[in-house]
Structures are given as C-alpha cells and as structure tokens.
PDB file of C-alpha atoms in Angstrom:
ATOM      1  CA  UNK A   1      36.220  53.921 -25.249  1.00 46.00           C
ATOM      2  CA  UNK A   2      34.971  52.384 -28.335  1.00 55.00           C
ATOM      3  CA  UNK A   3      30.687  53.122 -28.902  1.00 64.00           C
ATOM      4  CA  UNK A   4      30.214  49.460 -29.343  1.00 67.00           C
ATOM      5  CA  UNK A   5      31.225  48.984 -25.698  1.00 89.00           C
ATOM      6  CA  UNK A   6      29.047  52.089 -24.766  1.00 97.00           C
ATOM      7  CA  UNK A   7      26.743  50.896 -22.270  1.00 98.00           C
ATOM      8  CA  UNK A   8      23.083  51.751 -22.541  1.00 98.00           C
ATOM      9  CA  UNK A   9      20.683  52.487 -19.146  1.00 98.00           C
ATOM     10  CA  UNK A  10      17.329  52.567 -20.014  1.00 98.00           C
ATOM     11  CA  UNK A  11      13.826  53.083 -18.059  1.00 98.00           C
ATOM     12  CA  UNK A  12      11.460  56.085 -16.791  1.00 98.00           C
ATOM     13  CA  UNK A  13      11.825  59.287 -17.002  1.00 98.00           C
ATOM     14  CA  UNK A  14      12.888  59.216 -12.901  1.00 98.00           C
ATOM     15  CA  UNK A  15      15.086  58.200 -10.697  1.00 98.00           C
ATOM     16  CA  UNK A  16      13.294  54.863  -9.313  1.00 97.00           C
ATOM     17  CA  UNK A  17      15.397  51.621 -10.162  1.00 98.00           C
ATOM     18  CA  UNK A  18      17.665  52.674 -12.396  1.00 98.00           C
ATOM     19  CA  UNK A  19      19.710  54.966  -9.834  1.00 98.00           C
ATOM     20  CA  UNK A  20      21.548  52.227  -8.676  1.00 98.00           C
ATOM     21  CA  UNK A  21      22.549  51.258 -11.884  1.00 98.00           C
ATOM     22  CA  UNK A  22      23.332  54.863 -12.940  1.00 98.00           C
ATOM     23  CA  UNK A  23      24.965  55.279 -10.072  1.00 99.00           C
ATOM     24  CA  UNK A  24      27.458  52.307 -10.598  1.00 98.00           C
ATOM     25  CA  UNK A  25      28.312  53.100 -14.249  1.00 98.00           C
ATOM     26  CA  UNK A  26      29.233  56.120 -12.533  1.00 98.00           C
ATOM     27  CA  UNK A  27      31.518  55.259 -10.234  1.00 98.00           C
ATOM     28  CA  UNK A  28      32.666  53.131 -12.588  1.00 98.00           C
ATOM     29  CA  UNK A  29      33.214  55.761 -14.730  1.00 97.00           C
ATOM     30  CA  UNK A  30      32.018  53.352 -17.723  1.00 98.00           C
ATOM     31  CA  UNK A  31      31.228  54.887 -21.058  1.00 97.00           C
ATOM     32  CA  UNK A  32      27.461  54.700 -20.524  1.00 98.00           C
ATOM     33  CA  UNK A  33      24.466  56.293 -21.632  1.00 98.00           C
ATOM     34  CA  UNK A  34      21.526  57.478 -19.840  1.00 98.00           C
ATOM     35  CA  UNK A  35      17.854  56.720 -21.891  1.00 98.00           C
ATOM     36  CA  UNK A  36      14.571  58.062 -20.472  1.00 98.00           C
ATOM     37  CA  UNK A  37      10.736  57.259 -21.267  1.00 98.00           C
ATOM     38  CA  UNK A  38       8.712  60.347 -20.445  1.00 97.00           C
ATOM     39  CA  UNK A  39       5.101  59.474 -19.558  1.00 97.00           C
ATOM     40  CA  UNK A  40       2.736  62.179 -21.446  1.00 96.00           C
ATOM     41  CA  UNK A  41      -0.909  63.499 -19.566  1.00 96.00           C
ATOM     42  CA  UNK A  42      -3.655  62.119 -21.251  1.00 95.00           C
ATOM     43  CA  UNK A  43      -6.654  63.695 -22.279  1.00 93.00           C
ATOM     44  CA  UNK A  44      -9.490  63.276 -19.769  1.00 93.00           C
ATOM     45  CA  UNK A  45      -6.687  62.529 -17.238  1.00 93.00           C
ATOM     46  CA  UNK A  46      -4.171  59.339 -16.740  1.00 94.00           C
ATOM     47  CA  UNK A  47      -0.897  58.891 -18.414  1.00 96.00           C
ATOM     48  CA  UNK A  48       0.323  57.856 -21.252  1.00 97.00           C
ATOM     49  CA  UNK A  49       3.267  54.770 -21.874  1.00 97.00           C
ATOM     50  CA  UNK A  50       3.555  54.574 -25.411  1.00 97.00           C
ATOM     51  CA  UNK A  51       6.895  56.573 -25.522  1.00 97.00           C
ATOM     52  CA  UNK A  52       8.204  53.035 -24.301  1.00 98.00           C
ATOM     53  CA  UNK A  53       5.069  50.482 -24.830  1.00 98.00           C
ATOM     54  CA  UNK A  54       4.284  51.431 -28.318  1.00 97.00           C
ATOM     55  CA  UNK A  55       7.443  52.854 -29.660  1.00 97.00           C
ATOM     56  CA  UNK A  56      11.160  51.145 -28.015  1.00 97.00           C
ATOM     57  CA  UNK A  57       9.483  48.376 -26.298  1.00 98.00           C
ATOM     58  CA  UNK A  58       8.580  46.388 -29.837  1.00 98.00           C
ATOM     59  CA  UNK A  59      11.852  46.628 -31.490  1.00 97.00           C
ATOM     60  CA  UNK A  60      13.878  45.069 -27.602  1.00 98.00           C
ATOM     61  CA  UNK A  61      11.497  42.800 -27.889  1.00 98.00           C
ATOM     62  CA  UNK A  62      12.871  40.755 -30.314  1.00 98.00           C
ATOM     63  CA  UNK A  63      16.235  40.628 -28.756  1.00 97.00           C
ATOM     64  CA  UNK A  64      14.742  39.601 -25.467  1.00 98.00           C
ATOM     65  CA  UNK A  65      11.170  38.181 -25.161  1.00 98.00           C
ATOM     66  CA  UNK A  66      11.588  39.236 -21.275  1.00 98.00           C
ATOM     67  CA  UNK A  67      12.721  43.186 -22.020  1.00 98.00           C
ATOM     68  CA  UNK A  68      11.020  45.316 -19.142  1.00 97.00           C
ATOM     69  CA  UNK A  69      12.298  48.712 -17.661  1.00 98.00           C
ATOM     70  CA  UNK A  70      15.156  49.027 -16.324  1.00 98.00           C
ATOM     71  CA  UNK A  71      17.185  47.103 -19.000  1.00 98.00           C
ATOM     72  CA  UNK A  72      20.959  47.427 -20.001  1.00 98.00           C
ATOM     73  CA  UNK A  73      22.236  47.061 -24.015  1.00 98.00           C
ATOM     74  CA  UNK A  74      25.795  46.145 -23.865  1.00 98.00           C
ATOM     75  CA  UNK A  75      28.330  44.698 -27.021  1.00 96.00           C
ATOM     76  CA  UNK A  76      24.599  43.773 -28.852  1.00 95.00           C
ATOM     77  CA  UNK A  77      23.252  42.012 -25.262  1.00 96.00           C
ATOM     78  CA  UNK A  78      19.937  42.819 -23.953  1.00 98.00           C
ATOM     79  CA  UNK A  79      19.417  42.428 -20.204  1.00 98.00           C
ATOM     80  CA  UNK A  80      16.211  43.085 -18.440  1.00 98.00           C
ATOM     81  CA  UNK A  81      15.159  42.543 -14.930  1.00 97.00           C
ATOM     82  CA  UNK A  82      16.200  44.674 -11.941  1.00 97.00           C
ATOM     83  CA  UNK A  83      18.817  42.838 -10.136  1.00 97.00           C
ATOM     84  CA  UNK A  84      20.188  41.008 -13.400  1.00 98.00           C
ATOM     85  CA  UNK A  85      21.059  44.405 -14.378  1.00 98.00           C
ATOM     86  CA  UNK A  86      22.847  45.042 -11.238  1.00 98.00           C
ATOM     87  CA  UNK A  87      24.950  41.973 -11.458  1.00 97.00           C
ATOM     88  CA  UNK A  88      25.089  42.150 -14.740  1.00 98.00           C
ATOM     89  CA  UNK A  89      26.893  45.702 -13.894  1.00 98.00           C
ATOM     90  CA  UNK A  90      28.812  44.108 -11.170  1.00 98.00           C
ATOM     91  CA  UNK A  91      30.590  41.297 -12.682  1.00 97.00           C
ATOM     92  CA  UNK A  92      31.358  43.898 -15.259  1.00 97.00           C
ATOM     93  CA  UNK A  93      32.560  46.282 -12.701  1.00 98.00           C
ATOM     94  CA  UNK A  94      33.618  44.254 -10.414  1.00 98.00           C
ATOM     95  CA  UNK A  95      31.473  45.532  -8.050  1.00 98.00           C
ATOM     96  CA  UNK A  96      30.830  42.125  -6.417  1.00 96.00           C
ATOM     97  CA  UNK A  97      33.046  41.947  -3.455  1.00 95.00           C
ATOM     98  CA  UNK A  98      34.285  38.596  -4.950  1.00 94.00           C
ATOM     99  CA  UNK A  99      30.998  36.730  -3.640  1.00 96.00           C
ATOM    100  CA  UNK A 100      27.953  36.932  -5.685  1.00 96.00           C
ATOM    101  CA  UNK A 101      25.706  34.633  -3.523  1.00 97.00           C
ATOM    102  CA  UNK A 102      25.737  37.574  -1.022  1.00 97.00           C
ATOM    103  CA  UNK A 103      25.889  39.970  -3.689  1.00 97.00           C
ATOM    104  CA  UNK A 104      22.723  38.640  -4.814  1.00 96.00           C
ATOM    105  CA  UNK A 105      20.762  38.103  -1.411  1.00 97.00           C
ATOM    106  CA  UNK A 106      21.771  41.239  -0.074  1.00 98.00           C
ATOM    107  CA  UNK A 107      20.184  43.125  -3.478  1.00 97.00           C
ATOM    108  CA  UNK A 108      16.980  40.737  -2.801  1.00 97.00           C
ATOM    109  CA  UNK A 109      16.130  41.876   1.027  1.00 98.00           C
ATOM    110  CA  UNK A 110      16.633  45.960  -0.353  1.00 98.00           C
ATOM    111  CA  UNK A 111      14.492  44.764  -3.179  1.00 98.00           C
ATOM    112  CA  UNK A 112      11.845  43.483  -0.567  1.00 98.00           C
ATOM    113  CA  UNK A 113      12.546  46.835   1.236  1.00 98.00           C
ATOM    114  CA  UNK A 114      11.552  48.968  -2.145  1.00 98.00           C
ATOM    115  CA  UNK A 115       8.635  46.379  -3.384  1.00 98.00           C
ATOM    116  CA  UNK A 116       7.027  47.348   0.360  1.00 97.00           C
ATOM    117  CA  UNK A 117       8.029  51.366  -0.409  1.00 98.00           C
ATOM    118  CA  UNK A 118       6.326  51.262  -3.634  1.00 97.00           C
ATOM    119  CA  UNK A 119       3.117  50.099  -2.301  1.00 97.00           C
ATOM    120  CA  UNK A 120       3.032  53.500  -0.400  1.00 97.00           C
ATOM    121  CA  UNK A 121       4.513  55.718  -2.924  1.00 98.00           C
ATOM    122  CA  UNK A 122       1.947  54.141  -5.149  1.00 97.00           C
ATOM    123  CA  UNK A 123      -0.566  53.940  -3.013  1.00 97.00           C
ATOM    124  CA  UNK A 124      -4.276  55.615  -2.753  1.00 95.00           C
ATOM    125  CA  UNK A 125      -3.123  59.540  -1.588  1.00 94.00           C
ATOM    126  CA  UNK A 126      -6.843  59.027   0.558  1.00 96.00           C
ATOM    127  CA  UNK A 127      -5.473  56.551   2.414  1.00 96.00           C
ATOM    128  CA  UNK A 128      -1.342  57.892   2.258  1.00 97.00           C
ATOM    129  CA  UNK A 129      -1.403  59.094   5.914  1.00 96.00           C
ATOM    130  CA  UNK A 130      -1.989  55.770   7.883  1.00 96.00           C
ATOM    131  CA  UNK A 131      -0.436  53.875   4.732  1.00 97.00           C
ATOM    132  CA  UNK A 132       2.826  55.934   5.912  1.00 97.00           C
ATOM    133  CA  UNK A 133       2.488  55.443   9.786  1.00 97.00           C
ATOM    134  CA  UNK A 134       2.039  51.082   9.038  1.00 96.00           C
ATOM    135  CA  UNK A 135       5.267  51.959   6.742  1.00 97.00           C
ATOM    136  CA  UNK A 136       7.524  53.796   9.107  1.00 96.00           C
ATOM    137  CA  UNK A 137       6.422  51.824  12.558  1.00 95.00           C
ATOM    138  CA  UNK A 138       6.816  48.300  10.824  1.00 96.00           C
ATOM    139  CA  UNK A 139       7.791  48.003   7.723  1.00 96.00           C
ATOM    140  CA  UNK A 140      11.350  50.126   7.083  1.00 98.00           C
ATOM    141  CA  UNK A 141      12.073  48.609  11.047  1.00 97.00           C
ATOM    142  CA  UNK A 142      11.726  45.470  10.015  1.00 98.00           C
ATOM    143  CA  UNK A 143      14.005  45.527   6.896  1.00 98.00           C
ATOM    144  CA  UNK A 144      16.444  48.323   8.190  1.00 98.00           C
ATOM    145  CA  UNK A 145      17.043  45.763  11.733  1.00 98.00           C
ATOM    146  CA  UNK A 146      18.088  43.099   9.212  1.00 98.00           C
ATOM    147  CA  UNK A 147      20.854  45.177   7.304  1.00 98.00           C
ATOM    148  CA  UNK A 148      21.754  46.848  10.424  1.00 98.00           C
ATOM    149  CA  UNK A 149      22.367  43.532  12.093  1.00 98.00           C
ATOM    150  CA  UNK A 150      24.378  42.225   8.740  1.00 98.00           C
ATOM    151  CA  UNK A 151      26.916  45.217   8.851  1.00 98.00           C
ATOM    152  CA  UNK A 152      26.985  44.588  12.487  1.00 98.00           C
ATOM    153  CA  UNK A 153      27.905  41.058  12.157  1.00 98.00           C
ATOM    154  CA  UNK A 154      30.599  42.183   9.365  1.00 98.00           C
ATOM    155  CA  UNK A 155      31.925  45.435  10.881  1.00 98.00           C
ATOM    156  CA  UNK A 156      32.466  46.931   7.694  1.00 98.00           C
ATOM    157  CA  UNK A 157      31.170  50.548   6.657  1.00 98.00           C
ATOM    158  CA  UNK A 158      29.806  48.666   3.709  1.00 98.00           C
ATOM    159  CA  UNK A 159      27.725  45.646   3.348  1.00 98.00           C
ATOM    160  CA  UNK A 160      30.821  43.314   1.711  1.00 98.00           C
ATOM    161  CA  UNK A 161      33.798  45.578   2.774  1.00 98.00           C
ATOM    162  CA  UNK A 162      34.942  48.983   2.742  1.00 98.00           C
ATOM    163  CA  UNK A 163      34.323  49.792  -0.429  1.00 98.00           C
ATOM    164  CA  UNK A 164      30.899  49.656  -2.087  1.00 98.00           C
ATOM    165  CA  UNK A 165      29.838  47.035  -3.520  1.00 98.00           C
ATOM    166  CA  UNK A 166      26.254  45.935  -6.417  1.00 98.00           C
ATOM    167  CA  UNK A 167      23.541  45.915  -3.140  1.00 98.00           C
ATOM    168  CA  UNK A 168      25.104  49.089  -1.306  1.00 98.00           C
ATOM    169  CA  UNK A 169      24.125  51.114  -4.475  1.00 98.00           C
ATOM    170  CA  UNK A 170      20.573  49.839  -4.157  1.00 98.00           C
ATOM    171  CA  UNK A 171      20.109  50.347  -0.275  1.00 98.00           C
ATOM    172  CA  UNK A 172      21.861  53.932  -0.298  1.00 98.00           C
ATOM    173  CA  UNK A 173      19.190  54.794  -2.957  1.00 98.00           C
ATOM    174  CA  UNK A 174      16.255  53.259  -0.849  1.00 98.00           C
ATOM    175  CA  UNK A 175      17.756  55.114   2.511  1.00 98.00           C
ATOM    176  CA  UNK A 176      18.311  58.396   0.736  1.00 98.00           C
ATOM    177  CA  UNK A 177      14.084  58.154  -0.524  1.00 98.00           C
ATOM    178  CA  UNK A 178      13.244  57.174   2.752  1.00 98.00           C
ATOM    179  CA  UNK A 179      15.177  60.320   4.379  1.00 98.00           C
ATOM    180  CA  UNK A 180      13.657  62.111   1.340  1.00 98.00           C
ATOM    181  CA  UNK A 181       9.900  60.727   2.482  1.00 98.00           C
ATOM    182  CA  UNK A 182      10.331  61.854   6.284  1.00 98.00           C
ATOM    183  CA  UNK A 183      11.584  64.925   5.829  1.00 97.00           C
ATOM    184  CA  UNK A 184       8.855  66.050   3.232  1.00 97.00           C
ATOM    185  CA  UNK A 185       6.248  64.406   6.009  1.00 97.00           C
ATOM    186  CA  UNK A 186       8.012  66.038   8.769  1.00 97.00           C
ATOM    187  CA  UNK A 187       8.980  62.842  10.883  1.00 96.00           C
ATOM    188  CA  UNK A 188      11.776  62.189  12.820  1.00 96.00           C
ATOM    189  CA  UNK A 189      14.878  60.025   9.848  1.00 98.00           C
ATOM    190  CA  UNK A 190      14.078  56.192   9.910  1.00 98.00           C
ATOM    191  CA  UNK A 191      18.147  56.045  10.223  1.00 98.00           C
ATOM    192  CA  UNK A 192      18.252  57.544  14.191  1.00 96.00           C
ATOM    193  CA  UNK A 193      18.371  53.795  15.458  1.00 96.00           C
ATOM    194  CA  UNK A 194      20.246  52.634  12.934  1.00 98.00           C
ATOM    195  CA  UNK A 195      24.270  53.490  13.777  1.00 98.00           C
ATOM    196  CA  UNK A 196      25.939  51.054  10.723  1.00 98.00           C
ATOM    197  CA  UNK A 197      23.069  52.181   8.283  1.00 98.00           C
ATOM    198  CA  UNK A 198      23.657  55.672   9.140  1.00 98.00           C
ATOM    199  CA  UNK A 199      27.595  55.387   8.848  1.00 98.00           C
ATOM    200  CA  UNK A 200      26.852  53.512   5.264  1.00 98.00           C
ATOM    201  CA  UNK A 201      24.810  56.106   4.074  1.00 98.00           C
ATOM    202  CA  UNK A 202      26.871  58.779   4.545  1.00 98.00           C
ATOM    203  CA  UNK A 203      29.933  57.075   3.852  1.00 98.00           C
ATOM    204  CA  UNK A 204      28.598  56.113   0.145  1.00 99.00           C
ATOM    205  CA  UNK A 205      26.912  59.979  -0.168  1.00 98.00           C
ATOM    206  CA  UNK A 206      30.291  61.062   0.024  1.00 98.00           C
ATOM    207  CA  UNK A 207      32.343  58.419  -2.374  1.00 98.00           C
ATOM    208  CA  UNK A 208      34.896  60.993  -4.446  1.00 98.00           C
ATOM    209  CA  UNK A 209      33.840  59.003  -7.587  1.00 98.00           C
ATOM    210  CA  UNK A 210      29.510  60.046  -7.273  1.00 98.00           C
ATOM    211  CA  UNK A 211      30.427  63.981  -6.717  1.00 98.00           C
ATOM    212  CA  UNK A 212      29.369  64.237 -10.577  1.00 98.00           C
ATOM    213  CA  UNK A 213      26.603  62.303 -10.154  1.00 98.00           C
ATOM    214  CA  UNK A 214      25.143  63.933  -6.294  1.00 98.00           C
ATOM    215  CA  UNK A 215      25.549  67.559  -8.382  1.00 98.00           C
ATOM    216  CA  UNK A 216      24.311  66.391 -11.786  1.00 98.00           C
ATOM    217  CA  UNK A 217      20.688  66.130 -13.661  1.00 98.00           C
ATOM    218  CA  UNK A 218      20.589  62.294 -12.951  1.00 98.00           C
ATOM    219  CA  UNK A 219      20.287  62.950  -8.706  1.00 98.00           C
ATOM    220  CA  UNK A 220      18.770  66.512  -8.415  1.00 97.00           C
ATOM    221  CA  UNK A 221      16.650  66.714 -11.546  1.00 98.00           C
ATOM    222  CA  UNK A 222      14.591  63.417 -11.419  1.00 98.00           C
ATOM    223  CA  UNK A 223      11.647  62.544  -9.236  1.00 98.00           C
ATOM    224  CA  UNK A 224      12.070  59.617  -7.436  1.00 98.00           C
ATOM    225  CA  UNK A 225       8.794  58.296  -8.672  1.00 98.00           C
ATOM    226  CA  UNK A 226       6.672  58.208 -11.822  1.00 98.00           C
ATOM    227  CA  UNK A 227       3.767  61.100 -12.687  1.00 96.00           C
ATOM    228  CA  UNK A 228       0.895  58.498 -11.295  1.00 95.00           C
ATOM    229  CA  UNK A 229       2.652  58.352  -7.407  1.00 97.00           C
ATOM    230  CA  UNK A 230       1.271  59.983  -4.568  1.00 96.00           C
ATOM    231  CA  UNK A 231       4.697  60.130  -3.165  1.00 97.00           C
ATOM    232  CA  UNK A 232       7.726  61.581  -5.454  1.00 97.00           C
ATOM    233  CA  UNK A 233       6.262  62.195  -8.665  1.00 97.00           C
ATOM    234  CA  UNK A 234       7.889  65.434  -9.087  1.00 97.00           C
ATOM    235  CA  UNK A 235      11.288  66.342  -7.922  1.00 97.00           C
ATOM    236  CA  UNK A 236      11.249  67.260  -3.710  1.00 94.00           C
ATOM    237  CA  UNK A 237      14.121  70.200  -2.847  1.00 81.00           C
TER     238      UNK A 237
END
C-alpha cells in the first residue's frame, strides 16, 4: 500500500483506548502504524507529558485545534476524539454493520462502562479496596446487564451480527481488563452471569485475523494503564 494511505495510531505508551483502534487496523490488516508517548519519572516524583504536551502535541495542533490522545492521521486528516476515531476506522473498514446509529450508541454505553473503570484504575490506591467492591457489585452489573440484554434481544455472538463490528472491539477490550482486574484481585470473573458476553468475548479472543495481534508487543507488552494508575500501570502476566 502506498505510505500516503499509511494510517497513523497515536496515544500513550499503553494499551488504554487505543486497543480498539489497534485492534481494528489489525483485523483489517490496514497499512497502519503504531505511535507511542512514553511518560518519563520526574524528579522529586510525578510524571512527566512533554514527550506529547511539549513536543507532538504543538505541531497536530494546527491541523486540528481539538487534537487529544488517541488521534488517527490518515491521507493528511487529523482526527481526535475516542469514538470519532473508531468510526472514523469503521466507515473506513467497514466495520459498521451497515448501521452507524447503533454503531455509535453501542461504542457510547462501553464508553460509559470504561469512564466508570477509569475512576478506579485511577483512583486513590488508599481507598482501591472498597473503590473495587462499589465497582464490581454495581457498577460493571449495571453496564454488563445492558449489553447482555442487547445481544440477547439480537441473538447474535456479536453486538450487530456475527462478525465484529466498531463497539465489539471496544467492549472485548473493557471485558478482557476487567477479567485482567479480578484475576489480579483474586475475585470470582464479572462474565459468570453473563452467557452472551461470555460467548462474545471469547468468540472475538479467538478471531483468525487478531492471532498477530493476541501474540504481539501491542497485547502482551503494554500496561493497560498509564505510570500514575493504581490499577495496570505496568504490564500484569
């Protein structure tokens, strides 16, 4: 493929939310490039951002007053914002499942789901235990109920069909953290109750076009969170 077409994937130096979008140039097998921001210790403690803040986020800037991490350069675009990326990526893709109003409010509730998980991850590690109980006895019911319920009503093995499509990327990443998070804590998987989440998760875990991905750098290498978590911020066997 030609490099102007190359498409680029930046954000953190972790997993976070640009798996899903690695994840679908993947299976996409697009020509695509992976680009990382490290956060560096800083003296007397804290981290330092200026690997992105000082020196990439200036120069995006100017393309897109909006740029953020995760963002996707494509044929000289710009594209920032989480789920813009993803349907950005979809329509490319075509990853949509032919409707992107559900494309879009299915990626919004697994967003909701990962806005709540990042309030533990990131969280006070004083206060992680009973953050983590409130989490896991309300919380991940209270989302997972509402996608189990919507792959009930459809009685597909993925949310829009049998094949994957832009939100399955993002809730496979949030179930496989969540698995991650309760076996490091040594509680029972959120997914026992949860028969069409369950069949999703490992139906998408073992797509033949993510085997690269599931035994590369990109899955096994990266935390799932950033240095400052109290959950994730360095890679969990």
């Amino acid at each position: 493929a030609d490099q102007k077409d190359k498409i680029v994937v930046g954000y953190w130096h972790i997993r976070g939310l640009a798996a899903p979008l690695r994840m679908m140039c993947e299976y996409a097998k697009a020509n695509w490039e992976n680009k990382t921001y490290e956060l560096q210790p800083k003296e007397g403690g804290g981290w330092n951002a200026s690997s992105w803040f000082a020196q990439a986020k200036p120069e995006l800037k100017k393309k897109n007053a909006l740029i953020n991490l995760p963002y996707i350069l494509h044929n000289g675009a710009v594209i920032s914002q989480t789920d813009a990326c993803m349907m950005y990526l979809g329509a490319l893709f075509k990853l949509n499942g032919g409707n992107t109003t559900d494309c879009l409010q299915l990626a919004c509730e697994v967003m909701d789901l990962r806005n709540s998980a990042v309030r533990l991850f990131y969280g006070s590690s004083a206060t992680f235990e009973d953050s983590l109980q409130k989490h896991a006895n309300g919380t991940v019911q209270r989302h997972y109920s509402k996608l189990e319920e919507w792959l009930k009503a459809k009685k597909t093995t993925f949310l829009l069909g049998e094949t994957p499509t832009v939100p399955d990327f993002h809730l496979w990443e949030m179930i496989d953290q969540h698995e991650i998070l309760a076996k490091a804590n040594k509680i029972d998987s959120f997914l026992k109750d949860y028969p069409c989440l369950s069949r999703q998760y490992k139906a998408f875990r073992s797509l033949k076009e993510l085997e690269g991905y599931f035994s590369g750098a990109l899955y096994k290498e990266l935390p799932l969170n950033n240095k400052s978590a109290s959950f994730g911020a360095t890679v969990i066997s």
